[in-house]
Coordinates of C-alpha atoms in Angstrom, one line a residue:
M1 CA -98.1 94.5 66.2
K2 CA -95.0 92.3 66.1
L3 CA -93.0 91.6 69.2
T4 CA -90.1 89.3 70.1
A5 CA -90.3 86.9 73.0
L6 CA -87.8 89.0 74.8
Q7 CA -89.9 92.2 74.3
L8 CA -93.0 90.4 75.6
A9 CA -91.1 89.0 78.6
D10 CA -89.9 92.5 79.5
M11 CA -93.5 93.8 79.3
V12 CA -94.8 91.1 81.7
K13 CA -91.7 90.6 83.8
G14 CA -91.3 87.1 82.7
E15 CA -88.4 84.7 82.1
V16 CA -87.6 83.5 78.5
V17 CA -86.8 79.8 78.0
G18 CA -85.9 79.2 74.4
N19 CA -85.3 81.6 71.5
P20 CA -85.7 85.2 72.7
S21 CA -85.8 86.5 69.1
V22 CA -88.8 84.5 67.9
I23 CA -91.5 86.9 66.7
V24 CA -95.3 86.8 67.5
S25 CA -98.0 88.8 65.9
T26 CA -101.3 87.2 67.0
Y27 CA -103.0 85.3 69.8
S28 CA -104.4 81.8 69.7
K29 CA -105.7 78.9 71.8
I30 CA -103.0 76.4 72.5
E31 CA -104.7 73.6 70.6
E32 CA -105.3 75.8 67.5
A33 CA -102.1 77.9 67.5
E34 CA -99.9 78.3 64.4
Q35 CA -96.4 79.8 64.0
G36 CA -96.2 83.4 64.8
S37 CA -98.8 83.2 67.6
L38 CA -98.7 83.6 71.3
T39 CA -100.7 81.3 73.5
F40 CA -100.8 80.2 77.2
L41 CA -101.1 77.2 79.5
A42 CA -103.1 77.8 82.7
N43 CA -105.3 74.7 83.0
P44 CA -103.4 71.4 83.7
K45 CA -105.9 69.6 81.5
Y46 CA -104.3 71.2 78.5
T47 CA -100.7 70.4 79.4
H48 CA -100.5 67.7 76.6
Y49 CA -101.0 70.4 74.0
I50 CA -97.8 72.2 74.9
Y51 CA -95.8 69.3 73.4
E52 CA -97.5 69.5 70.0
T53 CA -98.6 73.1 69.7
R54 CA -97.3 75.1 66.7
A55 CA -97.4 78.4 68.7
S56 CA -94.1 80.3 68.7
V57 CA -94.4 81.5 72.3
V58 CA -96.3 80.0 75.3
L59 CA -97.0 81.7 78.6
V60 CA -96.5 79.2 81.5
R61 CA -96.2 79.3 85.2
R62 CA -92.8 79.8 86.8
D63 CA -92.8 76.4 88.3
F64 CA -93.6 74.6 85.0
K65 CA -91.2 71.7 84.3
P66 CA -91.7 70.0 80.9
E67 CA -91.6 66.2 80.7
H68 CA -90.8 66.1 77.0
E69 CA -89.1 68.3 74.4
I70 CA -91.0 71.5 73.5
Q71 CA -90.6 73.3 70.2
A72 CA -92.1 76.6 71.3
T73 CA -90.3 79.3 73.3
L74 CA -91.7 79.6 76.9
I75 CA -92.2 82.8 78.9
K76 CA -92.5 81.9 82.6
V77 CA -94.8 84.2 84.6
D78 CA -96.6 84.1 87.9
D79 CA -100.1 83.7 86.4
P80 CA -100.4 82.9 82.6
Y81 CA -104.1 83.7 82.4
D82 CA -103.8 87.0 84.2
T83 CA -100.8 87.9 82.0
L84 CA -102.7 87.1 78.9
A85 CA -105.6 89.3 80.1
F86 CA -103.1 92.2 80.6
L87 CA -101.7 91.7 77.0
L88 CA -105.1 91.5 75.4
S89 CA -106.2 94.7 77.2
L90 CA -103.2 96.4 75.6
V91 CA -104.3 95.2 72.2
S92 CA -107.9 96.5 72.8
K93 CA -106.5 100.0 73.6
T94 CA -104.9 100.2 70.2
M95 CA -108.2 99.8 68.4
P96 CA -109.8 103.1 67.2
E97 CA -112.6 104.4 69.5
K98 CA -116.0 105.5 68.3
K99 CA -116.9 109.1 68.9
G100 CA -119.6 111.5 68.0
V101 CA -123.4 111.4 67.5
E102 CA -124.7 109.4 64.5
Q103 CA -128.0 110.2 62.8
P104 CA -130.8 109.7 63.3
V105 CA -130.9 109.7 67.1
F106 CA -133.2 111.3 69.7
V107 CA -131.6 113.2 72.5
S108 CA -134.0 115.1 74.8
E109 CA -133.6 118.8 75.1
G110 CA -131.2 119.9 77.7
V111 CA -129.2 116.6 77.9
E112 CA -125.5 117.4 77.6
V113 CA -123.5 115.0 75.4
P114 CA -119.8 115.0 76.3
E115 CA -117.5 115.7 73.4
D116 CA -115.8 112.3 73.7
A117 CA -119.0 110.4 73.9
Y118 CA -120.5 108.1 71.2
I119 CA -124.2 107.7 70.5
G120 CA -125.1 105.3 67.7
A121 CA -127.9 105.6 65.2
F122 CA -131.5 105.1 66.4
A123 CA -130.6 105.5 70.1
Y124 CA -133.1 107.2 72.4
I125 CA -131.9 109.4 75.3
G126 CA -134.7 110.5 77.6
K127 CA -135.2 113.7 79.7
N128 CA -132.8 114.7 82.5
V129 CA -130.3 112.0 81.5
R130 CA -126.8 112.6 82.7
L131 CA -124.0 111.1 80.6
G132 CA -120.4 110.8 81.8
S133 CA -117.2 111.4 79.9
G134 CA -116.4 108.8 77.3
V135 CA -119.7 107.1 77.4
K136 CA -120.5 104.8 74.4
I137 CA -124.1 104.1 73.5
Y138 CA -124.4 101.8 70.5
P139 CA -127.3 101.8 68.0
Q140 CA -130.9 101.0 69.1
C141 CA -130.2 101.6 72.8
Y142 CA -133.0 103.1 75.0
V143 CA -132.0 105.3 78.0
G144 CA -135.1 106.4 80.0
D145 CA -135.8 109.6 81.8
N146 CA -133.6 110.6 84.8
V147 CA -131.0 107.9 84.1
T148 CA -127.4 108.5 85.1
I149 CA -124.5 106.8 83.3
G150 CA -121.0 107.2 84.6
D151 CA -117.7 107.9 82.9
G152 CA -116.4 105.4 80.4
T153 CA -119.4 103.1 80.5
C154 CA -120.4 101.2 77.3
L155 CA -123.9 100.1 76.3
Y156 CA -123.8 97.8 73.4
A157 CA -126.5 97.6 70.8
G158 CA -130.1 97.1 72.0
V159 CA -129.5 97.8 75.7
K160 CA -132.6 99.2 77.5
I161 CA -132.2 101.3 80.7
Y162 CA -135.6 102.1 82.3
Q163 CA -136.2 105.4 84.1
D164 CA -134.4 106.6 87.2
C165 CA -131.7 103.9 87.1
V166 CA -128.1 104.6 87.9
I167 CA -125.1 103.0 86.1
G168 CA -121.6 103.6 87.5
N169 CA -118.3 104.3 85.9
H170 CA -116.5 102.0 83.5
C171 CA -119.3 99.4 83.2
I172 CA -120.0 97.2 80.2
L173 CA -123.6 96.2 79.3
H174 CA -123.8 93.8 76.4
S175 CA -126.5 93.6 73.8
G176 CA -130.0 92.8 75.0
V177 CA -129.4 93.7 78.7
V178 CA -132.5 95.2 80.4
V179 CA -132.0 97.3 83.6
G180 CA -135.0 98.5 85.6
S181 CA -137.8 96.4 84.2
D182 CA -140.7 95.8 86.7
G183 CA -140.1 93.3 89.5
F184 CA -142.4 90.3 89.6
G185 CA -144.9 91.7 92.1
F186 CA -148.5 90.6 92.1
A187 CA -151.1 90.4 95.0
P188 CA -153.8 87.7 94.8
H189 CA -157.2 89.3 94.7
N190 CA -160.7 87.9 93.8
G191 CA -159.3 84.9 92.1
G192 CA -156.8 86.9 90.1
Y193 CA -153.8 89.0 90.7
D194 CA -153.4 92.8 91.1
K195 CA -150.1 94.3 89.9
I196 CA -148.0 95.9 92.7
A197 CA -146.4 99.1 91.3
Q198 CA -142.6 98.9 91.2
I199 CA -141.5 102.4 92.1
G200 CA -137.9 101.8 93.0
N201 CA -134.8 101.7 90.7
V202 CA -131.6 99.8 90.0
V203 CA -128.2 101.0 91.1
I204 CA -125.2 99.5 89.3
E205 CA -121.9 100.5 90.8
D206 CA -118.5 100.9 89.1
N207 CA -116.6 98.3 87.0
V208 CA -119.6 96.0 86.5
E209 CA -120.0 93.9 83.4
I210 CA -123.3 92.3 82.5
G211 CA -123.6 89.7 79.7
A212 CA -126.1 89.6 76.8
N213 CA -129.8 89.3 77.5
T214 CA -129.5 89.5 81.3
V215 CA -132.2 91.3 83.2
V216 CA -132.0 93.3 86.4
D217 CA -135.4 94.2 87.8
R218 CA -136.1 97.5 89.6
A219 CA -137.0 97.4 93.3
T220 CA -140.6 97.6 94.5
M221 CA -139.4 100.3 96.8
G222 CA -135.8 101.4 97.3
S223 CA -133.1 100.0 95.0
T224 CA -131.9 96.7 93.5
F225 CA -128.1 96.9 93.9
I226 CA -125.3 95.5 91.8
R227 CA -122.2 96.4 93.7
K228 CA -118.8 97.4 92.2
G229 CA -116.8 94.8 90.4
V230 CA -119.6 92.3 89.9
K231 CA -119.5 90.2 86.7
L232 CA -122.8 88.7 85.4
D233 CA -122.8 86.2 82.5
N234 CA -125.5 86.0 79.8
L235 CA -129.1 85.1 80.5
I236 CA -129.3 85.8 84.2
Q237 CA -132.3 87.0 86.1
I238 CA -131.8 89.4 89.0
A239 CA -135.2 90.0 90.7
H240 CA -136.5 93.1 92.6
N241 CA -134.7 94.4 95.7
V242 CA -131.8 91.9 95.3
E243 CA -128.3 92.9 96.3
I244 CA -125.2 91.4 94.6
G245 CA -122.1 92.1 96.7
E246 CA -118.8 93.4 95.5
N247 CA -116.7 91.3 93.0
T248 CA -119.2 88.4 92.9
V249 CA -119.2 86.5 89.7
I250 CA -122.3 84.6 88.4
A251 CA -122.4 82.3 85.4
A252 CA -125.2 81.9 82.8
Q253 CA -128.8 81.1 83.4
T254 CA -128.7 81.7 87.2
G255 CA -131.8 83.2 88.8
V256 CA -131.9 85.2 92.0
A257 CA -135.4 85.6 93.5
G258 CA -136.6 88.8 95.2
S259 CA -135.0 90.5 98.2
T260 CA -132.1 88.0 98.4
K261 CA -128.8 89.5 99.5
I262 CA -125.6 87.9 98.2
G263 CA -122.3 88.9 99.8
K264 CA -118.9 89.8 98.4
H265 CA -116.5 87.6 96.3
N266 CA -119.0 84.7 95.8
M267 CA -118.4 82.4 92.8
I268 CA -121.7 81.1 91.4
G269 CA -121.9 78.5 88.6
G270 CA -124.4 78.2 85.8
Q271 CA -128.1 77.5 86.4
V272 CA -128.0 78.1 90.1
G273 CA -131.3 79.1 91.7
F274 CA -131.6 81.2 94.8
A275 CA -135.0 81.4 96.6
G276 CA -136.2 84.8 97.8
H277 CA -135.4 86.7 101.0
L278 CA -132.1 84.8 101.7
N279 CA -128.9 86.1 103.1
I280 CA -125.8 84.7 101.5
G281 CA -122.4 85.4 103.1
D282 CA -119.0 86.2 101.5
N283 CA -116.5 84.0 99.7
N284 CA -118.8 81.1 98.9
Q285 CA -118.7 78.8 95.9
F286 CA -121.9 77.3 94.3
G287 CA -121.6 74.5 91.8
A288 CA -123.7 74.5 88.7
Q289 CA -127.4 73.8 89.1
S290 CA -127.3 74.2 92.8
G291 CA -130.7 75.0 94.4
V292 CA -130.2 77.4 97.4
Q293 CA -133.2 77.4 99.7
S294 CA -131.8 78.7 103.0
N295 CA -129.4 81.3 104.4
I296 CA -125.7 80.6 103.9
A297 CA -122.8 81.7 106.1
S298 CA -119.3 82.7 104.6
G299 CA -116.5 80.6 103.1
K300 CA -118.6 77.6 102.1
V301 CA -118.8 75.3 99.0
F302 CA -122.3 74.2 98.1
M303 CA -123.6 71.8 95.4
G304 CA -126.7 70.0 94.4
Y305 CA -130.5 70.4 94.9
P306 CA -131.3 71.2 97.5
A307 CA -127.8 72.7 97.9
V308 CA -125.6 71.0 100.6
E309 CA -122.0 71.5 101.5
G310 CA -119.5 70.0 99.0
R311 CA -118.4 67.0 101.1
G312 CA -122.0 66.1 101.8
F313 CA -122.8 66.3 98.1
M314 CA -119.9 64.0 97.2
K315 CA -121.1 61.5 99.7
Q316 CA -124.6 61.6 98.3
T317 CA -123.3 61.1 94.8
A318 CA -121.2 58.1 95.9
Y319 CA -124.2 56.6 97.6
L320 CA -126.5 57.1 94.6
R321 CA -123.9 55.4 92.3
K322 CA -124.1 52.3 94.6
L323 CA -127.8 52.4 95.0
G324 CA -128.4 49.7 92.4
D325 CA -126.0 47.4 94.1
F326 CA -127.6 48.1 97.5
Y327 CA -131.0 47.3 96.0
A328 CA -129.8 44.0 94.6
E329 CA -128.2 43.0 97.9
F330 CA -131.4 43.9 99.7
N331 CA -133.5 41.7 97.4
Q332 CA -131.0 38.9 97.9
L333 CA -131.1 39.2 101.7
K334 CA -134.9 39.4 101.5
K335 CA -135.1 36.2 99.6
E336 CA -132.8 34.5 102.1
V337 CA -134.9 35.7 105.0
D338 CA -138.1 34.5 103.3
N339 CA -136.5 31.1 102.7
I340 CA -135.5 30.8 106.4
K341 CA -139.1 31.8 107.5
N342 CA -140.6 29.2 105.1
N343 CA -138.2 26.5 106.3
N344 CA -139.1 27.3 110.0
K345 CA -142.8 26.9 109.2
E346 CA -142.2 23.4 107.8

C-alpha cells in the first residue's frame, strides 16, 4: 500500500511539516530507514537519528522542535508510538486470514467448529470443548477436555491448554504457552514429598496476550486468574492461585509465586520475583530484577533486592558506589588513631 504524507496525516489527524506529496510504502526503525519508509520518534534517546535518517516520513510529537535541518517530512501527532501502533494494526488487517480445518487433526465428537474458525494440522481438540467465532488454532496445539475458548482468540503453534481452563475473547497465546499445568504443590511426608492434587483451573479474561514459553499453572482449588487486558512477555512463570489484575504488564523471566494477588495497571520489569501469598496494589512500577518479599500498597515505584522504594534504592546505589572511598578513609583514620594511641603510651 502506497500513501502520501498528506493521506497519512488525514488518517491519524496529524499535521504535515514538509512535502505533503512524498510517498511511503513500508515501515522501518528510524536508524535503519530508507527512502519510501515511514518511521517514528518517541524516545528522546533516538532524537539524533532524525537528522540523519533516510526515511521519507517521520511521526513526531506535536511539540517537537528541530535543532538542525531535517530532510524527512514530519507528521506531528499527540503520541507517535500509539499512532504507529494504530497504523500497523491497519496493515495487519489487510493480510489474508486462515480459515478451515486442515488435515490431519483430531476434533472430539460433538465439538462444534465455527465456519470462520481455523484449526491447523496435527491439532487436538478434546471433549466438550467450546470454540468461539473466528478462533485460530495453529498446528500442533493441544486443547484439553472442557476447555472454553472465546471469540477471535488465537493459539499459535504448539500451545497447550489443559482441561477445564477458560480463555476469553480476542486473546493471543504465542508458541509454547502452557495454560493449566499443575501448580507446584507438595507436602513433606516420611522424608519425601507427597503430591497435592491440583483440581482447579485457569481463567484468562478478554484481550490478554501471553508471550512464547510462558506458563500459567492451574489452581490447587478454585482458579488462577489472568484478568482482562493483561500482557505477559516470554518466559514468565505464573504459579497456582495467582491473580494478575486488569491491564498489568509483565516483562520476561518474571516469576510470581503461589497465591499472590497483583492489582490493576502494574508495570513489572524483567526478572522480577514475587514471593508467595502477597497482596500487591494498583498502579505500581517494579524495576528489573526486583525481589518483592512483602505486601505493597498502590502507586509506588520499587527497585532492588529486597525491593525498596525508588528513592531509597537510588540512595543505596549511591552509597555503594562510595563504599570503597569510605573504606579507604576508615583505614586512614584507624591508622591515625592507632598512631595517637602508640604516642600516648610512649
